[in-house]
Amino acid sequence: METAFSKTVDEVLNYFDSDPETGMSDDQVKKQTAKFGPNELPAEEAKAIWQLVLEQFDDLLVKILLLAAIISFVLALFEENEESISAFVEPLVILLILIANAVIGVWQERNAESAIEALKEYEPEIAKVFRKSHYGIQRIKARELVPGDIVEYQW
């Protein structure tokens, strides 16, 4: 059900064939679990550091700057002036800026990944639901919740 928030309680209960007094049967729970899987976000594998570095250079402006540095480097090679070392300053500065940008980007990406992992610690581990197999409220693992469960919510 895509727009459960816009439906009435009765429409949602009918859609999931859920009883407001007793909840869902074990068979219904098994079917919903098979259909939707566990109630958890899929775990994402952490990216390797080299992947994060390469992603930092996958930007049009960065590619343009990299191309400008290469062109500037090639032009510096062919410069006939005896003080040719000063001709390499411009491409070197551009490359240093791109490297600094990549380092900062990787650092921010790693911080974002750790922040997401820290937020996962605040996920509730236990849920209180009505299920036909038990009288009253039953405590289950939050990952075992299925669409159609009648959940007791406390503020």
GROMACS .gro file of N, CA and C in nm:
model
  465
    1MET      N    1   0.086  -0.117   0.000
    1MET     CA    2   0.000   0.000   0.000
    1MET      C    3   0.090   0.123   0.000
    2GLU      N    4   0.084   0.198  -0.107
    2GLU     CA    5   0.172   0.313  -0.125
    2GLU      C    6   0.130   0.433  -0.041
    3THR      N    7   0.001   0.460  -0.033
    3THR     CA    8  -0.046   0.583   0.032
    3THR      C    9  -0.129   0.552   0.156
    4ALA      N   10  -0.075   0.471   0.245
    4ALA     CA   11  -0.149   0.434   0.366
    4ALA      C   12  -0.184   0.556   0.450
    5PHE      N   13  -0.101   0.659   0.446
    5PHE     CA   14  -0.124   0.779   0.526
    5PHE      C   15  -0.251   0.853   0.484
    6SER      N   16  -0.297   0.833   0.361
    6SER     CA   17  -0.416   0.904   0.313
    6SER      C   18  -0.542   0.818   0.323
    7LYS      N   19  -0.530   0.697   0.374
    7LYS     CA   20  -0.643   0.606   0.386
    7LYS      C   21  -0.700   0.611   0.528
    8THR      N   22  -0.823   0.564   0.541
    8THR     CA   23  -0.882   0.553   0.674
    8THR      C   24  -0.825   0.430   0.743
    9VAL      N   25  -0.843   0.423   0.873
    9VAL     CA   26  -0.795   0.308   0.950
    9VAL      C   27  -0.859   0.180   0.898
   10ASP      N   28  -0.989   0.184   0.872
   10ASP     CA   29  -1.059   0.065   0.823
   10ASP      C   30  -1.005   0.019   0.687
   11GLU      N   31  -0.974   0.113   0.599
   11GLU     CA   32  -0.919   0.076   0.468
   11GLU      C   33  -0.784   0.007   0.482
   12VAL      N   34  -0.701   0.058   0.571
   12VAL     CA   35  -0.570  -0.004   0.592
   12VAL      C   36  -0.586  -0.141   0.655
   13LEU      N   37  -0.672  -0.153   0.755
   13LEU     CA   38  -0.694  -0.284   0.819
   13LEU      C   39  -0.747  -0.385   0.718
   14ASN      N   40  -0.840  -0.344   0.633
   14ASN     CA   41  -0.894  -0.435   0.531
   14ASN      C   42  -0.787  -0.474   0.429
   15TYR      N   43  -0.705  -0.379   0.390
   15TYR     CA   44  -0.600  -0.407   0.291
   15TYR      C   45  -0.505  -0.515   0.343
   16PHE      N   46  -0.467  -0.504   0.470
   16PHE     CA   47  -0.373  -0.600   0.527
   16PHE      C   48  -0.443  -0.717   0.595
   17ASP      N   49  -0.577  -0.719   0.591
   17ASP     CA   50  -0.656  -0.824   0.655
   17ASP      C   51  -0.615  -0.840   0.801
   18SER      N   52  -0.609  -0.728   0.870
   18SER     CA   53  -0.565  -0.725   1.009
   18SER      C   54  -0.683  -0.693   1.100
   19ASP      N   55  -0.693  -0.764   1.210
   19ASP     CA   56  -0.801  -0.744   1.307
   19ASP      C   57  -0.756  -0.641   1.410
   20PRO      N   58  -0.832  -0.532   1.430
   20PRO     CA   59  -0.789  -0.428   1.524
   20PRO      C   60  -0.785  -0.476   1.669
   21GLU      N   61  -0.855  -0.582   1.701
   21GLU     CA   62  -0.858  -0.632   1.839
   21GLU      C   63  -0.748  -0.734   1.867
   22THR      N   64  -0.723  -0.820   1.769
   22THR     CA   65  -0.629  -0.930   1.794
   22THR      C   66  -0.505  -0.927   1.705
   23GLY      N   67  -0.502  -0.841   1.606
   23GLY     CA   68  -0.384  -0.833   1.520
   23GLY      C   69  -0.386  -0.937   1.410
   24MET      N   70  -0.268  -0.979   1.370
   24MET     CA   71  -0.252  -1.072   1.258
   24MET      C   72  -0.224  -1.213   1.309
   25SER      N   73  -0.263  -1.312   1.228
   25SER     CA   74  -0.234  -1.451   1.263
   25SER      C   75  -0.090  -1.484   1.226
   26ASP      N   76  -0.042  -1.597   1.276
   26ASP     CA   77   0.095  -1.640   1.244
   26ASP      C   78   0.113  -1.662   1.094
   27ASP      N   79   0.009  -1.717   1.028
   27ASP     CA   80   0.018  -1.739   0.883
   27ASP      C   81   0.029  -1.606   0.808
   28GLN      N   82  -0.050  -1.507   0.852
   28GLN     CA   83  -0.042  -1.376   0.788
   28GLN      C   84   0.097  -1.314   0.807
   29VAL      N   85   0.152  -1.329   0.927
   29VAL     CA   86   0.284  -1.275   0.956
   29VAL      C   87   0.389  -1.342   0.867
   30LYS      N   88   0.379  -1.474   0.852
   30LYS     CA   89   0.474  -1.546   0.766
   30LYS      C   90   0.465  -1.499   0.621
   31LYS      N   91   0.341  -1.480   0.572
   31LYS     CA   92   0.322  -1.433   0.435
   31LYS      C   93   0.380  -1.293   0.416
   32GLN      N   94   0.354  -1.206   0.512
   32GLN     CA   95   0.405  -1.068   0.502
   32GLN      C   96   0.557  -1.066   0.510
   33THR      N   97   0.614  -1.150   0.596
   33THR     CA   98   0.760  -1.156   0.608
   33THR      C   99   0.821  -1.207   0.478
   34ALA      N  100   0.759  -1.309   0.418
   34ALA     CA  101   0.809  -1.361   0.291
   34ALA      C  102   0.798  -1.257   0.180
   35LYS      N  103   0.691  -1.179   0.185
   35LYS     CA  104   0.667  -1.079   0.080
   35LYS      C  105   0.757  -0.957   0.095
   36PHE      N  106   0.772  -0.905   0.219
   36PHE     CA  107   0.842  -0.779   0.240
   36PHE      C  108   0.980  -0.793   0.304
   37GLY      N  109   1.009  -0.909   0.361
   37GLY     CA  110   1.138  -0.927   0.426
   37GLY      C  111   1.139  -0.866   0.565
   38PRO      N  112   1.254  -0.868   0.631
   38PRO     CA  113   1.262  -0.815   0.767
   38PRO      C  114   1.248  -0.662   0.769
   39ASN      N  115   1.204  -0.611   0.881
   39ASN     CA  116   1.183  -0.467   0.900
   39ASN      C  117   1.315  -0.402   0.939
   40GLU      N  118   1.403  -0.387   0.841
   40GLU     CA  119   1.532  -0.324   0.868
   40GLU      C  120   1.586  -0.264   0.739
   41LEU      N  121   1.667  -0.163   0.755
   41LEU     CA  122   1.732  -0.103   0.640
   41LEU      C  123   1.841  -0.196   0.591
   42PRO      N  124   1.856  -0.208   0.460
   42PRO     CA  125   1.964  -0.293   0.410
   42PRO      C  126   2.099  -0.235   0.449
   43ALA      N  127   2.186  -0.321   0.492
   43ALA     CA  128   2.320  -0.277   0.534
   43ALA      C  129   2.403  -0.247   0.409
   44GLU      N  130   2.463  -0.131   0.409
   44GLU     CA  131   2.550  -0.094   0.298
   44GLU      C  132   2.694  -0.121   0.338
   45GLU      N  133   2.766  -0.182   0.246
   45GLU     CA  134   2.907  -0.208   0.274
   45GLU      C  135   2.984  -0.077   0.264
   46ALA      N  136   3.078  -0.060   0.353
   46ALA     CA  137   3.161   0.060   0.350
   46ALA      C  138   3.247   0.057   0.224
   47LYS      N  139   3.258   0.170   0.161
   47LYS     CA  140   3.338   0.178   0.039
   47LYS      C  141   3.486   0.181   0.074
   48ALA      N  142   3.564   0.122  -0.013
   48ALA     CA  143   3.710   0.125   0.005
   48ALA      C  144   3.759   0.267  -0.013
   49ILE      N  145   3.870   0.297   0.050
   49ILE     CA  146   3.924   0.433   0.046
   49ILE      C  147   3.956   0.477  -0.097
   50TRP      N  148   4.003   0.384  -0.180
   50TRP     CA  149   4.036   0.420  -0.318
   50TRP      C  150   3.911   0.454  -0.397
   51GLN      N  151   3.797   0.388  -0.365
   51GLN     CA  152   3.672   0.421  -0.432
   51GLN      C  153   3.626   0.562  -0.395
   52LEU      N  154   3.641   0.595  -0.267
   52LEU     CA  155   3.604   0.729  -0.223
   52LEU      C  156   3.691   0.835  -0.290
   53VAL      N  157   3.819   0.807  -0.303
   53VAL     CA  158   3.910   0.902  -0.368
   53VAL      C  159   3.871   0.920  -0.515
   54LEU      N  160   3.845   0.809  -0.584
   54LEU     CA  161   3.806   0.819  -0.726
   54LEU      C  162   3.675   0.895  -0.743
   55GLU      N  163   3.581   0.877  -0.650
   55GLU     CA  164   3.454   0.948  -0.659
   55GLU      C  165   3.473   1.099  -0.649
   56GLN      N  166   3.576   1.142  -0.578
   56GLN     CA  167   3.602   1.285  -0.564
   56GLN      C  168   3.641   1.348  -0.697
   57PHE      N  169   3.695   1.269  -0.788
   57PHE     CA  170   3.736   1.320  -0.919
   57PHE      C  171   3.630   1.298  -1.025
   58ASP      N  172   3.513   1.249  -0.986
   58ASP     CA  173   3.404   1.224  -1.080
   58ASP      C  174   3.307   1.343  -1.079
   59ASP      N  175   3.361   1.460  -1.105
   59ASP     CA  176   3.283   1.583  -1.108
   59ASP      C  177   3.331   1.663  -1.227
   60LEU      N  178   3.239   1.727  -1.298
   60LEU     CA  179   3.275   1.799  -1.420
   60LEU      C  180   3.377   1.909  -1.393
   61LEU      N  181   3.356   1.988  -1.288
   61LEU     CA  182   3.448   2.097  -1.259
   61LEU      C  183   3.587   2.045  -1.223
   62VAL      N  184   3.592   1.935  -1.148
   62VAL     CA  185   3.721   1.875  -1.113
   62VAL      C  186   3.790   1.824  -1.238
   63LYS      N  187   3.715   1.764  -1.328
   63LYS     CA  188   3.774   1.715  -1.454
   63LYS      C  189   3.828   1.831  -1.538
   64ILE      N  190   3.755   1.943  -1.539
   64ILE     CA  191   3.802   2.060  -1.614
   64ILE      C  192   3.931   2.113  -1.552
   65LEU      N  193   3.936   2.121  -1.419
   65LEU     CA  194   4.058   2.167  -1.352
   65LEU      C  195   4.175   2.072  -1.377
   66LEU      N  196   4.147   1.943  -1.376
   66LEU     CA  197   4.251   1.844  -1.402
   66LEU      C  198   4.304   1.860  -1.545
   67LEU      N  199   4.214   1.880  -1.639
   67LEU     CA  200   4.254   1.903  -1.778
   67LEU      C  201   4.337   2.031  -1.790
   68ALA      N  202   4.295   2.136  -1.719
   68ALA     CA  203   4.371   2.262  -1.721
   68ALA      C  204   4.510   2.242  -1.664
   69ALA      N  205   4.522   2.162  -1.558
   69ALA     CA  206   4.654   2.136  -1.499
   69ALA      C  207   4.742   2.059  -1.597
   70ILE      N  208   4.684   1.963  -1.667
   70ILE     CA  209   4.762   1.884  -1.764
   70ILE      C  210   4.809   1.973  -1.878
   71ILE      N  211   4.718   2.055  -1.931
   71ILE     CA  212   4.754   2.145  -2.040
   71ILE      C  213   4.863   2.243  -1.994
   72SER      N  214   4.845   2.297  -1.874
   72SER     CA  215   4.944   2.390  -1.820
   72SER      C  216   5.079   2.322  -1.801
   73PHE      N  217   5.078   2.197  -1.758
   73PHE     CA  218   5.201   2.121  -1.740
   73PHE      C  219   5.271   2.097  -1.875
   74VAL      N  220   5.194   2.059  -1.976
   74VAL     CA  221   5.250   2.035  -2.109
   74VAL      C  222   5.309   2.164  -2.166
   75LEU      N  223   5.237   2.275  -2.149
   75LEU     CA  224   5.289   2.404  -2.197
   75LEU      C  225   5.417   2.443  -2.123
   76ALA      N  226   5.424   2.411  -1.995
   76ALA     CA  227   5.544   2.442  -1.917
   76ALA      C  228   5.663   2.360  -1.965
   77LEU      N  229   5.638   2.239  -2.011
   77LEU     CA  230   5.747   2.155  -2.063
   77LEU      C  231   5.810   2.215  -2.188
   78PHE      N  232   5.725   2.277  -2.270
   78PHE     CA  233   5.774   2.330  -2.397
   78PHE      C  234   5.817   2.476  -2.389
   79GLU      N  235   5.811   2.534  -2.272
   79GLU     CA  236   5.851   2.674  -2.257
   79GLU      C  237   6.002   2.685  -2.271
   80GLU      N  238   6.047   2.784  -2.346
   80GLU     CA  239   6.189   2.796  -2.376
   80GLU      C  240   6.264   2.882  -2.275
   81ASN      N  241   6.194   2.939  -2.183
   81ASN     CA  242   6.258   3.025  -2.083
   81ASN      C  243   6.347   2.943  -1.992
   82GLU      N  244   6.460   3.000  -1.953
   82GLU     CA  245   6.552   2.927  -1.865
   82GLU      C  246   6.494   2.907  -1.725
   83GLU      N  247   6.409   2.997  -1.683
   83GLU     CA  248   6.347   2.984  -1.551
   83GLU      C  249   6.219   2.902  -1.565
   84SER      N  250   6.233   2.785  -1.616
   84SER     CA  251   6.116   2.702  -1.645
   84SER      C  252   6.051   2.644  -1.520
   85ILE      N  253   6.120   2.647  -1.408
   85ILE     CA  254   6.060   2.594  -1.284
   85ILE      C  255   5.939   2.676  -1.244
   86SER      N  256   5.941   2.805  -1.265
   86SER     CA  257   5.826   2.889  -1.230
   86SER      C  258   5.705   2.858  -1.317
   87ALA      N  259   5.726   2.802  -1.435
   87ALA     CA  260   5.615   2.765  -1.522
   87ALA      C  261   5.538   2.645  -1.468
   88PHE      N  262   5.602   2.567  -1.381
   88PHE     CA  263   5.536   2.450  -1.324
   88PHE      C  264   5.455   2.484  -1.198
   89VAL      N  265   5.463   2.607  -1.153
   89VAL     CA  266   5.392   2.646  -1.031
   89VAL      C  267   5.241   2.637  -1.050
   90GLU      N  268   5.192   2.689  -1.162
   90GLU     CA  269   5.047   2.689  -1.187
   90GLU      C  270   4.988   2.547  -1.189
   91PRO      N  271   5.042   2.453  -1.269
   91PRO     CA  272   4.983   2.319  -1.266
   91PRO      C  273   4.999   2.251  -1.131
   92LEU      N  274   5.109   2.281  -1.062
   92LEU     CA  275   5.131   2.222  -0.931
   92LEU      C  276   5.028   2.272  -0.830
   93VAL      N  277   4.998   2.401  -0.834
   93VAL     CA  278   4.897   2.458  -0.744
   93VAL      C  279   4.760   2.399  -0.773
   94ILE      N  280   4.725   2.386  -0.901
   94ILE     CA  281   4.596   2.326  -0.936
   94ILE      C  282   4.588   2.183  -0.884
   95LEU      N  283   4.694   2.105  -0.903
   95LEU     CA  284   4.695   1.966  -0.854
   95LEU      C  285   4.686   1.960  -0.702
   96LEU      N  286   4.755   2.050  -0.633
   96LEU     CA  287   4.747   2.052  -0.486
   96LEU      C  288   4.607   2.085  -0.438
   97ILE      N  289   4.541   2.177  -0.507
   97ILE     CA  290   4.402   2.211  -0.472
   97ILE      C  291   4.311   2.091  -0.495
   98LEU      N  292   4.329   2.021  -0.606
   98LEU     CA  293   4.247   1.903  -0.634
   98LEU      C  294   4.272   1.792  -0.532
   99ILE      N  295   4.396   1.775  -0.492
   99ILE     CA  296   4.428   1.673  -0.390
   99ILE      C  297   4.367   1.712  -0.256
  100ALA      N  298   4.378   1.840  -0.219
  100ALA     CA  299   4.317   1.886  -0.093
  100ALA      C  300   4.166   1.867  -0.097
  101ASN      N  301   4.105   1.896  -0.211
  101ASN     CA  302   3.961   1.877  -0.228
  101ASN      C  303   3.924   1.730  -0.210
  102ALA      N  304   4.003   1.640  -0.267
  102ALA     CA  305   3.976   1.496  -0.254
  102ALA      C  306   3.991   1.450  -0.110
  103VAL      N  307   4.093   1.498  -0.041
  103VAL     CA  308   4.115   1.459   0.099
  103VAL      C  309   3.997   1.505   0.185
  104ILE      N  310   3.953   1.629   0.165
  104ILE     CA  311   3.840   1.681   0.242
  104ILE      C  312   3.713   1.603   0.208
  105GLY      N  313   3.692   1.572   0.081
  105GLY     CA  314   3.574   1.496   0.040
  105GLY      C  315   3.570   1.358   0.101
  106VAL      N  316   3.684   1.288   0.102
  106VAL     CA  317   3.692   1.154   0.162
  106VAL      C  318   3.667   1.163   0.312
  107TRP      N  319   3.725   1.263   0.376
  107TRP     CA  320   3.706   1.282   0.520
  107TRP      C  321   3.559   1.305   0.552
  108GLN      N  322   3.490   1.389   0.474
  108GLN     CA  323   3.348   1.415   0.497
  108GLN      C  324   3.264   1.290   0.474
  109GLU      N  325   3.298   1.215   0.371
  109GLU     CA  326   3.224   1.092   0.342
  109GLU      C  327   3.237   0.991   0.456
  110ARG      N  328   3.357   0.976   0.508
  110ARG     CA  329   3.379   0.886   0.622
  110ARG      C  330   3.302   0.932   0.745
  111ASN      N  331   3.301   1.063   0.770
  111ASN     CA  332   3.225   1.116   0.884
  111ASN      C  333   3.076   1.092   0.866
  112ALA      N  334   3.026   1.106   0.744
  112ALA     CA  335   2.884   1.081   0.718
  112ALA      C  336   2.850   0.935   0.741
  113GLU      N  337   2.937   0.845   0.698
  113GLU     CA  338   2.913   0.702   0.720
  113GLU      C  339   2.909   0.669   0.869
  114SER      N  340   3.002   0.728   0.947
  114SER     CA  341   3.001   0.700   1.091
  114SER      C  342   2.880   0.761   1.159
  115ALA      N  343   2.831   0.875   1.109
  115ALA     CA  344   2.712   0.935   1.167
  115ALA      C  345   2.590   0.847   1.143
  116ILE      N  346   2.581   0.788   1.025
  116ILE     CA  347   2.469   0.698   0.995
  116ILE      C  348   2.476   0.575   1.084
  117GLU      N  349   2.594   0.521   1.103
  117GLU     CA  350   2.609   0.405   1.192
  117GLU      C  351   2.571   0.441   1.336
  118ALA      N  352   2.606   0.562   1.379
  118ALA     CA  353   2.572   0.606   1.515
  118ALA      C  354   2.421   0.620   1.530
  119LEU      N  355   2.353   0.665   1.424
  119LEU     CA  356   2.208   0.679   1.430
  119LEU      C  357   2.139   0.543   1.442
  120LYS      N  358   2.199   0.440   1.385
  120LYS     CA  359   2.139   0.307   1.391
  120LYS      C  360   2.132   0.255   1.534
  121GLU      N  361   2.217   0.308   1.622
  121GLU     CA  362   2.214   0.266   1.762
  121GLU      C  363   2.087   0.312   1.832
  122TYR      N  364   2.021   0.414   1.778
  122TYR     CA  365   1.899   0.466   1.839
  122TYR      C  366   1.773   0.395   1.790
  123GLU      N  367   1.788   0.302   1.699
  123GLU     CA  368   1.673   0.226   1.652
  123GLU      C  369   1.621   0.138   1.764
  124PRO      N  370   1.490   0.133   1.780
  124PRO     CA  371   1.436   0.045   1.884
  124PRO      C  372   1.459  -0.101   1.848
  125GLU      N  373   1.489  -0.180   1.948
  125GLU     CA  374   1.513  -0.322   1.924
  125GLU      C  375   1.389  -0.406   1.950
  126ILE      N  376   1.298  -0.355   2.033
  126ILE     CA  377   1.177  -0.429   2.071
  126ILE      C  378   1.055  -0.349   2.028
  127ALA      N  379   0.953  -0.420   1.980
  127ALA     CA  380   0.825  -0.358   1.944
  127ALA      C  381   0.715  -0.432   2.018
  128LYS      N  382   0.609  -0.361   2.049
  128LYS     CA  383   0.493  -0.421   2.114
  128LYS      C  384   0.379  -0.427   2.013
  129VAL      N  385   0.331  -0.548   1.985
  129VAL     CA  386   0.228  -0.568   1.884
  129VAL      C  387   0.117  -0.657   1.937
  130PHE      N  388   0.003  -0.648   1.868
  130PHE     CA  389  -0.107  -0.742   1.893
  130PHE      C  390  -0.097  -0.851   1.787
  131ARG      N  391  -0.090  -0.975   1.831
  131ARG     CA  392  -0.088  -1.089   1.739
  131ARG      C  393  -0.188  -1.191   1.791
  132LYS      N  394  -0.255  -1.260   1.698
  132LYS     CA  395  -0.358  -1.356   1.736
  132LYS      C  396  -0.303  -1.473   1.816
  133SER      N  397  -0.176  -1.503   1.800
  133SER     CA  398  -0.119  -1.619   1.868
  133SER      C  399  -0.103  -1.595   2.019
  134HIS      N  400  -0.104  -1.470   2.061
  134HIS     CA  401  -0.092  -1.437   2.203
  134HIS      C  402  -0.205  -1.343   2.243
  135TYR      N  403  -0.250  -1.357   2.365
  135TYR     CA  404  -0.353  -1.267   2.414
  135TYR      C  405  -0.288  -1.137   2.458
  136GLY      N  406  -0.340  -1.026   2.413
  136GLY     CA  407  -0.286  -0.897   2.455
  136GLY      C  408  -0.162  -0.859   2.376
  137ILE      N  409  -0.082  -0.780   2.441
  137ILE     CA  410   0.037  -0.726   2.375
  137ILE      C  411   0.152  -0.826   2.382
  138GLN      N  412   0.220  -0.840   2.271
  138GLN     CA  413   0.335  -0.931   2.262
  138GLN      C  414   0.458  -0.848   2.228
  139ARG      N  415   0.568  -0.876   2.295
  139ARG     CA  416   0.695  -0.807   2.266
  139ARG      C  417   0.773  -0.891   2.164
  140ILE      N  418   0.810  -0.827   2.054
  140ILE     CA  419   0.887  -0.895   1.950
  140ILE      C  420   1.007  -0.809   1.912
  141LYS      N  421   1.100  -0.869   1.839
  141LYS     CA  422   1.211  -0.790   1.786
  141LYS      C  423   1.155  -0.695   1.680
  142ALA      N  424   1.203  -0.572   1.679
  142ALA     CA  425   1.153  -0.472   1.585
  142ALA      C  426   1.174  -0.516   1.440
  143ARG      N  427   1.276  -0.593   1.414
  143ARG     CA  428   1.300  -0.638   1.277
  143ARG      C  429   1.196  -0.741   1.231
  144GLU      N  430   1.115  -0.795   1.326
  144GLU     CA  431   1.012  -0.893   1.292
  144GLU      C  432   0.877  -0.828   1.265
  145LEU      N  433   0.868  -0.695   1.274
  145LEU     CA  434   0.744  -0.625   1.240
  145LEU      C  435   0.715  -0.644   1.092
  146VAL      N  436   0.586  -0.655   1.060
  146VAL     CA  437   0.546  -0.668   0.920
  146VAL      C  438   0.435  -0.567   0.891
  147PRO      N  439   0.417  -0.530   0.765
  147PRO     CA  440   0.305  -0.442   0.731
  147PRO      C  441   0.173  -0.507   0.771
  148GLY      N  442   0.092  -0.434   0.844
  148GLY     CA  443  -0.035  -0.486   0.893
  148GLY      C  444  -0.035  -0.515   1.041
  149ASP      N  445   0.081  -0.516   1.105
  149ASP     CA  446   0.088  -0.534   1.250
  149ASP      C  447   0.021  -0.417   1.321
  150ILE      N  448  -0.049  -0.449   1.429
  150ILE     CA  449  -0.106  -0.346   1.516
  150ILE      C  450  -0.001  -0.320   1.623
  151VAL      N  451   0.057  -0.201   1.621
  151VAL     CA  452   0.170  -0.168   1.708
  151VAL      C  453   0.123  -0.077   1.820
  152GLU      N  454   0.169  -0.107   1.942
  152GLU     CA  455   0.144  -0.015   2.053
  152GLU      C  456   0.257   0.087   2.053
  153TYR      N  457   0.218   0.213   2.050
  153TYR     CA  458   0.317   0.321   2.043
  153TYR      C  459   0.312   0.401   2.172
  154GLN      N  460   0.428   0.425   2.231
  154GLN     CA  461   0.436   0.507   2.351
  154GLN      C  462   0.525   0.625   2.323
  155TRP      N  463   0.486   0.739   2.373
  155TRP     CA  464   0.565   0.861   2.354
  155TRP      C  465   0.660   0.877   2.466
   0.00000   0.00000   0.00000
